Amino acid sequence: KKQLKLNDDINLLREHKYAVTIVNCIGKDDSKNITSFEVLGTAGDTNLGGEDFDNVLVNIVLNKIDSPENADKIRKDKKAMKRLKVACETTKKILSLSDKANICINEIIEGLDIIEIINRDEFEHECKPLFDKLIPSIEKAMKMAAEKKKDKKIQIDEIILVGGSTRIPKVKEIIKDYFPECKINDSINPDEAIAYGATVAAEKILHNKDDKIKNFSLLDITPISLGTDVKNNDLDPEIQKEGKLMDVIIRRGSKIPITKYKVYSTTYNDQEEMSIDIYEGERKYVKYNHLLTKTT
């Protein structure tokens, strides 16, 4: 079975809060209790996660305050904003179960109480820009999986929802509409799934003594390309302004563990040492990618 894992956490893709992973079950032997999985594709969005939905609710509440001056005072008061965000996170969870929710905060700033009713329709309307980001990441992961399998179309058999924000009804609705014939598996607690998977992976790496863990294997891939910076020798001054180039060593989608070698030369004659900076990302210039570490 190929499974589509949707998670709004940052654990699988360091740059992404919301991530999509396509996994293929490549071997299952019930008599020996052996199961092997292969990651076919991953994609994600840095600006799509639980906190982003909380911030939408924060803005809804602040926009309902009659006095713009009071709204500005709340925005500038760190303690008040913290209380408001906590209340909005609770409200988001209630709206996943109910059509409306109350937000009540006593004395959020001196002389001001917040008592508001938020409707699910209002929340979903304001979250539309976030919901619109769901499908592009899925399509990107599907494309990556198709390229890996050299198949124009990947058939998804099951979808596993992972991460607290997948409890939002609209999220499930969008995914179900995109995969109308696909089973959505919500039997796993989405808040615990990432921690559970990390525990299994840690046991496999460190001990590998449990029989179930011994017979489980996962062929993972690098979700983001890894490389180092090299000199930009372009003669165009405008391109020179962009700075050093990203030279990819391990390409996105490569199976791990993996070892790659590349030979680099120094910039100047008689140079005795050089700095090797490791970046992750898909951009041409390193300044647009994420610096992982510096070595000398």
Coordinates of C-alpha atoms in Angstrom, one line a residue:
K1 CA 0.0 0.0 0.0
K2 CA 1.1 3.5 -0.7
Q3 CA 0.2 5.9 2.2
L4 CA 0.1 9.6 2.2
K5 CA 1.1 11.0 5.5
L6 CA 0.0 14.6 6.3
N7 CA 1.6 16.3 9.2
D8 CA 1.7 19.9 10.4
D9 CA 4.8 19.4 12.4
I10 CA 8.4 20.3 11.8
N11 CA 9.9 16.9 12.6
L12 CA 10.3 15.3 9.2
L13 CA 11.2 18.4 7.2
R14 CA 13.3 20.9 9.1
E15 CA 12.1 23.8 7.0
H16 CA 8.5 22.8 7.0
K17 CA 5.7 23.1 9.6
Y18 CA 3.2 21.3 7.3
A19 CA 4.6 18.3 5.5
V20 CA 3.4 15.6 3.1
T21 CA 5.1 12.2 2.9
I22 CA 4.3 9.5 0.4
V23 CA 5.2 6.0 1.7
N24 CA 5.1 2.7 -0.2
C25 CA 4.9 -0.7 1.5
I26 CA 7.5 -2.6 -0.5
G27 CA 7.5 -5.8 1.5
K28 CA 5.2 -7.6 4.0
D29 CA 5.6 -11.1 5.3
D30 CA 2.9 -11.8 7.9
S31 CA 4.4 -15.2 8.7
K32 CA 7.7 -13.6 9.8
N33 CA 6.1 -10.3 10.9
I34 CA 8.4 -8.4 8.5
T35 CA 7.3 -5.0 7.1
S36 CA 9.4 -2.7 4.9
F37 CA 8.5 0.8 3.9
E38 CA 10.0 3.1 1.3
V39 CA 9.6 6.9 1.2
L40 CA 8.8 8.0 -2.3
G41 CA 8.3 11.8 -2.0
T42 CA 8.1 14.6 0.5
A43 CA 7.0 18.3 0.3
G44 CA 5.9 21.0 2.7
D45 CA 5.2 24.6 3.6
T46 CA 7.0 26.7 6.1
N47 CA 4.0 29.0 6.7
L48 CA 1.4 26.4 7.4
G49 CA 1.0 24.9 10.8
G50 CA -1.1 25.0 14.0
E51 CA 0.3 28.4 15.1
D52 CA -0.7 30.0 11.8
F53 CA -4.3 29.0 12.4
D54 CA -4.1 30.4 15.9
N55 CA -2.9 33.7 14.5
V56 CA -5.9 33.9 12.3
L57 CA -8.1 33.6 15.3
V58 CA -6.0 36.3 17.1
N59 CA -6.6 38.7 14.2
I60 CA -10.3 37.9 14.2
V61 CA -10.6 38.8 17.9
L62 CA -8.5 41.9 17.6
N63 CA -10.6 43.1 14.6
K64 CA -13.8 42.7 16.7
I65 CA -12.5 45.1 19.4
D66 CA -14.4 48.4 19.0
S67 CA -11.4 50.7 19.8
P68 CA -8.4 50.5 17.5
E69 CA -6.4 52.0 20.3
N70 CA -7.2 49.1 22.6
A71 CA -6.4 46.6 19.9
D72 CA -3.0 48.3 19.4
K73 CA -2.4 48.2 23.2
I74 CA -3.0 44.4 23.2
R75 CA -0.6 43.9 20.3
K76 CA 2.1 45.8 22.1
D77 CA 1.6 44.0 25.4
K78 CA 3.5 40.6 25.3
K79 CA 1.6 39.2 28.3
A80 CA -1.8 40.2 26.8
M81 CA -0.9 38.6 23.5
K82 CA 0.3 35.4 25.2
R83 CA -3.1 35.1 27.0
L84 CA -5.0 35.8 23.8
K85 CA -3.0 33.2 21.8
V86 CA -3.6 30.6 24.4
A87 CA -7.3 31.4 24.4
C88 CA -7.4 31.2 20.6
E89 CA -5.6 27.8 20.5
T90 CA -8.3 26.5 22.8
T91 CA -11.0 28.1 20.7
K92 CA -9.5 26.4 17.5
K93 CA -9.9 23.0 19.2
I94 CA -13.5 23.7 20.2
L95 CA -14.3 24.8 16.6
S96 CA -13.1 21.4 15.4
L97 CA -16.0 19.9 17.4
S98 CA -18.6 22.6 17.5
D99 CA -20.0 25.2 15.1
K100 CA -19.2 28.1 17.4
A101 CA -17.0 28.9 20.4
N102 CA -16.8 31.6 23.1
I103 CA -13.6 33.5 23.9
C104 CA -13.7 35.1 27.3
I105 CA -10.6 36.9 28.8
N106 CA -11.0 39.0 31.9
E107 CA -8.9 42.2 32.1
I108 CA -6.7 41.4 29.1
I109 CA -5.5 45.0 29.6
E110 CA -6.5 47.5 32.2
G111 CA -10.2 48.2 31.9
L112 CA -10.9 45.8 29.0
D113 CA -12.5 42.4 29.0
I114 CA -12.8 40.2 25.8
I115 CA -16.1 38.4 25.3
E116 CA -16.6 37.2 21.8
I117 CA -18.4 34.4 19.9
I118 CA -16.5 32.9 17.0
N119 CA -18.4 30.9 14.3
R120 CA -16.7 28.0 12.5
D121 CA -17.8 29.5 9.1
E122 CA -16.1 32.8 10.0
F123 CA -12.9 31.0 11.1
E124 CA -12.8 28.9 7.9
H125 CA -13.4 32.0 5.7
E126 CA -10.5 33.8 7.3
C127 CA -8.3 30.7 7.0
K128 CA -8.9 30.3 3.2
P129 CA -5.4 31.5 2.3
L130 CA -4.0 28.7 4.6
F131 CA -6.3 26.1 3.2
D132 CA -5.3 27.0 -0.3
K133 CA -1.7 25.9 0.5
L134 CA -2.7 22.3 1.3
I135 CA -3.1 20.9 -2.2
P136 CA 0.1 22.4 -3.8
S137 CA 2.3 20.5 -1.3
I138 CA 0.4 17.3 -1.9
E139 CA 0.9 17.7 -5.7
K140 CA 4.6 18.4 -5.2
A141 CA 5.1 15.3 -3.2
M142 CA 3.0 13.3 -5.7
K143 CA 5.2 14.6 -8.6
M144 CA 8.4 13.7 -6.7
A145 CA 7.0 10.1 -6.0
A146 CA 6.0 9.7 -9.7
E147 CA 9.5 10.7 -10.9
K148 CA 11.1 8.3 -8.5
K149 CA 8.8 5.4 -9.6
K150 CA 9.0 6.5 -13.2
D151 CA 5.2 6.4 -13.2
K152 CA 3.1 9.3 -14.5
K153 CA 0.4 8.7 -11.9
I154 CA 0.8 7.5 -8.3
Q155 CA -2.2 5.6 -6.8
I156 CA -2.8 6.5 -3.2
D157 CA -4.5 3.8 -1.2
E158 CA -4.7 5.3 2.3
I159 CA -4.2 8.7 3.9
I160 CA -3.0 9.0 7.5
L161 CA -3.6 12.4 9.2
V162 CA -0.8 13.4 11.5
G163 CA -0.6 16.5 13.6
G164 CA -3.1 18.4 15.7
S165 CA -4.3 20.8 12.9
T166 CA -5.5 17.8 10.8
R167 CA -8.4 17.7 13.3
I168 CA -9.8 20.9 11.7
P169 CA -12.9 19.7 9.7
K170 CA -12.1 21.8 6.7
V171 CA -8.7 20.2 6.3
K172 CA -10.3 16.7 6.2
E173 CA -12.9 18.0 3.7
I174 CA -10.3 19.4 1.3
I175 CA -8.2 16.2 1.4
K176 CA -11.3 14.0 1.0
D177 CA -12.5 16.1 -2.0
Y178 CA -9.0 15.8 -3.6
F179 CA -8.9 12.0 -3.0
P180 CA -12.6 11.1 -3.2
E181 CA -12.0 7.3 -3.5
C182 CA -9.3 7.1 -0.9
K183 CA -9.6 5.9 2.7
I184 CA -8.7 8.5 5.3
N185 CA -7.3 6.7 8.4
D186 CA -7.9 8.8 11.5
S187 CA -7.6 6.0 14.0
I188 CA -4.2 7.1 15.1
N189 CA -4.0 10.0 17.6
P190 CA -2.6 12.8 15.5
D191 CA -1.0 14.5 18.5
E192 CA 1.0 11.4 19.4
A193 CA 1.9 9.9 16.0
I194 CA 5.1 11.9 15.4
A195 CA 6.4 11.2 18.9
Y196 CA 5.5 7.5 18.5
G197 CA 7.3 7.3 15.1
A198 CA 10.4 9.1 16.6
T199 CA 10.4 6.5 19.4
V200 CA 10.3 3.6 17.0
A201 CA 13.1 5.1 14.9
A202 CA 15.3 5.8 18.0
E203 CA 14.8 2.2 19.3
K204 CA 15.7 0.9 15.8
I205 CA 18.9 2.9 15.7
L206 CA 20.1 2.6 19.3
H207 CA 19.0 -0.9 20.5
N208 CA 17.1 -2.9 17.9
K209 CA 16.3 -5.6 20.4
D210 CA 12.5 -5.7 20.2
D211 CA 11.2 -8.4 17.8
K212 CA 8.7 -6.0 16.1
I213 CA 11.4 -3.3 15.7
K214 CA 13.9 -5.8 14.3
N215 CA 11.5 -6.8 11.5
F216 CA 10.6 -3.2 10.6
S217 CA 12.6 -1.2 8.1
L218 CA 12.2 2.2 6.5
L219 CA 14.0 3.3 3.4
D220 CA 14.0 7.0 3.9
I221 CA 15.1 9.9 1.6
T222 CA 16.6 13.3 2.0
P223 CA 13.6 15.8 1.9
I224 CA 15.9 18.7 1.0
S225 CA 19.0 19.0 -1.1
L226 CA 22.3 19.4 0.8
G227 CA 25.4 21.2 -0.5
T228 CA 28.0 23.9 0.1
D229 CA 28.7 27.4 -1.2
V230 CA 31.1 28.0 -4.2
K231 CA 32.4 31.2 -5.8
N232 CA 30.2 33.1 -8.1
N233 CA 32.3 33.8 -11.2
D234 CA 29.6 35.4 -13.3
L235 CA 30.7 38.5 -15.2
D236 CA 27.3 40.3 -14.8
P237 CA 27.5 42.7 -11.8
E238 CA 23.9 42.2 -10.9
I239 CA 24.3 38.4 -10.7
Q240 CA 27.5 38.9 -8.7
K241 CA 25.5 40.8 -6.1
E242 CA 23.5 37.6 -5.3
G243 CA 26.6 36.2 -3.7
K244 CA 27.9 32.6 -3.6
L245 CA 26.3 29.8 -5.5
M246 CA 24.7 26.6 -3.9
D247 CA 26.6 23.6 -5.1
V248 CA 24.4 20.5 -4.4
I249 CA 26.2 17.4 -3.2
I250 CA 23.3 15.3 -2.1
R251 CA 20.2 15.8 -4.1
R252 CA 16.7 16.0 -2.7
G253 CA 15.0 12.6 -2.8
S254 CA 18.3 10.6 -2.4
K255 CA 18.0 7.4 -0.3
I256 CA 19.6 7.6 3.1
P257 CA 22.0 6.6 4.5
I258 CA 24.1 8.0 1.7
T259 CA 27.8 9.0 1.2
K260 CA 28.9 11.4 -1.5
Y261 CA 32.3 12.8 -2.4
K262 CA 33.2 15.9 -4.2
V263 CA 36.5 17.6 -4.9
Y264 CA 36.9 21.4 -4.4
S265 CA 39.9 23.6 -5.1
T266 CA 41.0 26.7 -3.0
T267 CA 40.4 30.2 -4.2
Y268 CA 43.9 31.5 -3.8
N269 CA 47.4 30.2 -4.4
D270 CA 49.1 28.8 -1.2
Q271 CA 45.9 28.8 0.7
E272 CA 46.3 26.5 3.7
E273 CA 42.8 26.2 5.0
M274 CA 39.2 26.7 3.9
S275 CA 35.7 26.9 5.4
I276 CA 33.1 24.4 4.4
D277 CA 29.6 25.6 5.1
I278 CA 26.8 23.1 4.7
Y279 CA 23.4 24.4 3.4
E280 CA 20.0 22.8 2.8
G281 CA 17.6 24.1 0.2
E282 CA 16.7 24.2 -3.5
R283 CA 17.6 27.8 -4.4
K284 CA 20.5 28.7 -6.7
Y285 CA 22.2 31.1 -4.3
V286 CA 23.1 30.1 -0.8
K287 CA 21.8 33.3 0.8
Y288 CA 18.3 32.0 0.0
N289 CA 18.9 28.6 1.6
H290 CA 19.3 27.5 5.2
L291 CA 22.7 27.3 6.8
L292 CA 23.1 24.0 8.8
T293 CA 26.7 24.2 10.0
K294 CA 30.1 25.9 9.5
T295 CA 33.3 23.8 9.5
T296 CA 36.9 24.9 9.0

